[in-house]
DNA sequence: CATGAAAGTAACTCTCG
DNA sequence: CGAGAGTTACTTTCATG
């Protein structure tokens, strides 16, 4: 299994378009990337099979669905299986990351209001220490990702490349 | 504008299906939720117009696109506009949350390797203090979200409701 | 319910090892 | 000359008034 599954320029264009709008037709996608409909369909099929495209999801507005508060909970080290089980039993958890460092877990949750937030935080407090902060706004969310290309990395201006 | 835009049971089913697979046809969606194809089409259109559905995106596999490391960077308080500008200039940032607390920002980033991680972290270090941890695994990612219903909240067992 | 567009299938062409 | 990828042509299914 190659890491960067030889994504050529067409595949990058296709991934960009589908990350912007996953519901465009294959015919329209073909027009945008300048390929015939069967050709893009085949490429998309391969991207799906190789696992580059994991799926297609509708993106919903949490506030409009009644979730007034988004929060980040950092959870200190605790028995791994217990945390995972608790996450599984907590639908309010949108994203759950097991991370390095003292805070073993970073959870992103959506709750209705403060009392709901209290209820969810308490569930994790029972396990171990937690630290909660509320999301005020999100200038970037689920940004588009293109195939990694080393030459795109802009180094910070810390080149102390003496010698 | 109502907060919880009167989502009935059909709308909930529709949102669930579209969050699982945003590319199903309206005909198929109709079959799954037991509505006629024009009926679901109209409902989806309204969910889009009301902003409940913000869009549809292909979900990609970061590792297969060449991003070997995902990390969370917590960034301490700094001039708001400067941070936003830096985020805008940093495509590695997948999600950026401005939050309450001492760490004003929580960033989720995708990088190729450690040296790339170094480059990105350094950009933010120049502004203010940061704290970085690496994502080891994610037991839950972009979980499905249904309309908030108060009766679904399971309170933690801390009911000290004496009197 | 009818019309036009899109998806899926098949046969053919082109290029590259 | 064979494998892979693209295009065109055609049928079925889907979207829209």
GROMACS .gro file of C-alpha atoms in nm, chain B residues 25-114:
model
   90
  188UNK     CA    1  -3.024   0.990  -0.475
  189UNK     CA    2  -3.346   1.160  -0.369
  190UNK     CA    3  -3.532   0.852  -0.493
  191UNK     CA    4  -3.328   0.626  -0.263
  192UNK     CA    5  -3.362   0.868   0.027
  193UNK     CA    6  -3.738   0.866  -0.028
  194UNK     CA    7  -3.744   0.487  -0.010
  195UNK     CA    8  -3.546   0.486   0.314
  196UNK     CA    9  -3.761   0.737   0.497
  197UNK     CA   10  -4.089   0.623   0.339
  198UNK     CA   11  -4.175   0.937   0.151
  199UNK     CA   12  -4.224   1.004  -0.220
  200UNK     CA   13  -3.924   1.132  -0.411
  201UNK     CA   14  -4.068   1.483  -0.467
  202UNK     CA   15  -4.161   1.502  -0.099
  203UNK     CA   16  -3.809   1.434   0.027
  204UNK     CA   17  -3.662   1.661  -0.238
  205UNK     CA   18  -3.877   1.945  -0.107
  206UNK     CA   19  -3.784   1.870   0.254
  207UNK     CA   20  -3.414   1.859   0.174
  208UNK     CA   21  -3.446   2.186  -0.014
  209UNK     CA   22  -3.605   2.348   0.292
  210UNK     CA   23  -3.339   2.207   0.524
  211UNK     CA   24  -3.077   2.358   0.296
  212UNK     CA   25  -3.251   2.695   0.268
  213UNK     CA   26  -3.309   2.721   0.644
  214UNK     CA   27  -2.940   2.656   0.698
  215UNK     CA   28  -2.983   2.333   0.893
  216UNK     CA   29  -2.785   2.160   0.620
  217UNK     CA   30  -2.479   2.377   0.557
  218UNK     CA   31  -2.338   2.166   0.276
  219UNK     CA   32  -2.213   1.828   0.166
  220UNK     CA   33  -1.851   1.724   0.184
  221UNK     CA   34  -1.640   1.428   0.087
  222UNK     CA   35  -1.453   1.295   0.390
  223UNK     CA   36  -1.091   1.210   0.307
  224UNK     CA   37  -0.832   0.991   0.479
  225UNK     CA   38  -0.552   1.220   0.596
  226UNK     CA   39  -0.296   0.940   0.630
  227UNK     CA   40  -0.358   0.818   0.275
  228UNK     CA   41  -0.318   1.173   0.147
  229UNK     CA   42   0.030   1.176   0.297
  230UNK     CA   43  -0.039   1.345   0.631
  231UNK     CA   44   0.132   1.117   0.882
  232UNK     CA   45   0.061   1.327   1.190
  233UNK     CA   46  -0.245   1.496   1.329
  234UNK     CA   47  -0.197   1.728   1.623
  235UNK     CA   48  -0.383   1.961   1.857
  236UNK     CA   49  -0.218   2.293   1.927
  237UNK     CA   50  -0.340   2.507   2.213
  238UNK     CA   51  -0.249   2.870   2.165
  239UNK     CA   52  -0.247   3.120   2.452
  240UNK     CA   53  -0.415   3.458   2.436
  241UNK     CA   54  -0.280   3.682   2.162
  242UNK     CA   55  -0.407   3.963   1.947
  243UNK     CA   56  -0.722   3.818   1.789
  244UNK     CA   57  -0.672   3.953   1.438
  245UNK     CA   58  -0.312   3.836   1.426
  246UNK     CA   59  -0.409   3.481   1.516
  247UNK     CA   60  -0.691   3.474   1.262
  248UNK     CA   61  -0.457   3.604   0.995
  249UNK     CA   62  -0.199   3.340   1.077
  250UNK     CA   63  -0.465   3.067   1.065
  251UNK     CA   64  -0.577   3.193   0.726
  252UNK     CA   65  -0.222   3.163   0.601
  253UNK     CA   66  -0.182   2.811   0.735
  254UNK     CA   67  -0.355   2.543   0.526
  255UNK     CA   68  -0.242   2.275   0.771
  256UNK     CA   69  -0.508   2.398   1.015
  257UNK     CA   70  -0.815   2.178   0.967
  258UNK     CA   71  -1.020   2.324   1.253
  259UNK     CA   72  -0.965   2.641   1.451
  260UNK     CA   73  -1.166   2.721   1.764
  261UNK     CA   74  -1.152   3.040   1.960
  262UNK     CA   75  -1.238   2.929   2.314
  263UNK     CA   76  -1.280   3.055   2.668
  264UNK     CA   77  -1.002   3.005   2.920
  265UNK     CA   78  -0.628   3.066   2.931
  266UNK     CA   79  -0.569   2.888   2.604
  267UNK     CA   80  -0.761   3.115   2.373
  268UNK     CA   81  -0.730   2.889   2.074
  269UNK     CA   82  -0.753   2.520   2.001
  270UNK     CA   83  -0.624   2.423   1.657
  271UNK     CA   84  -0.641   2.088   1.489
  272UNK     CA   85  -0.373   2.040   1.226
  273UNK     CA   86  -0.259   1.778   0.975
  274UNK     CA   87   0.110   1.759   0.886
  275UNK     CA   88   0.334   1.529   0.686
  276UNK     CA   89   0.596   1.447   0.951
  277UNK     CA   90   0.777   1.581   1.254
   0.00000   0.00000   0.00000
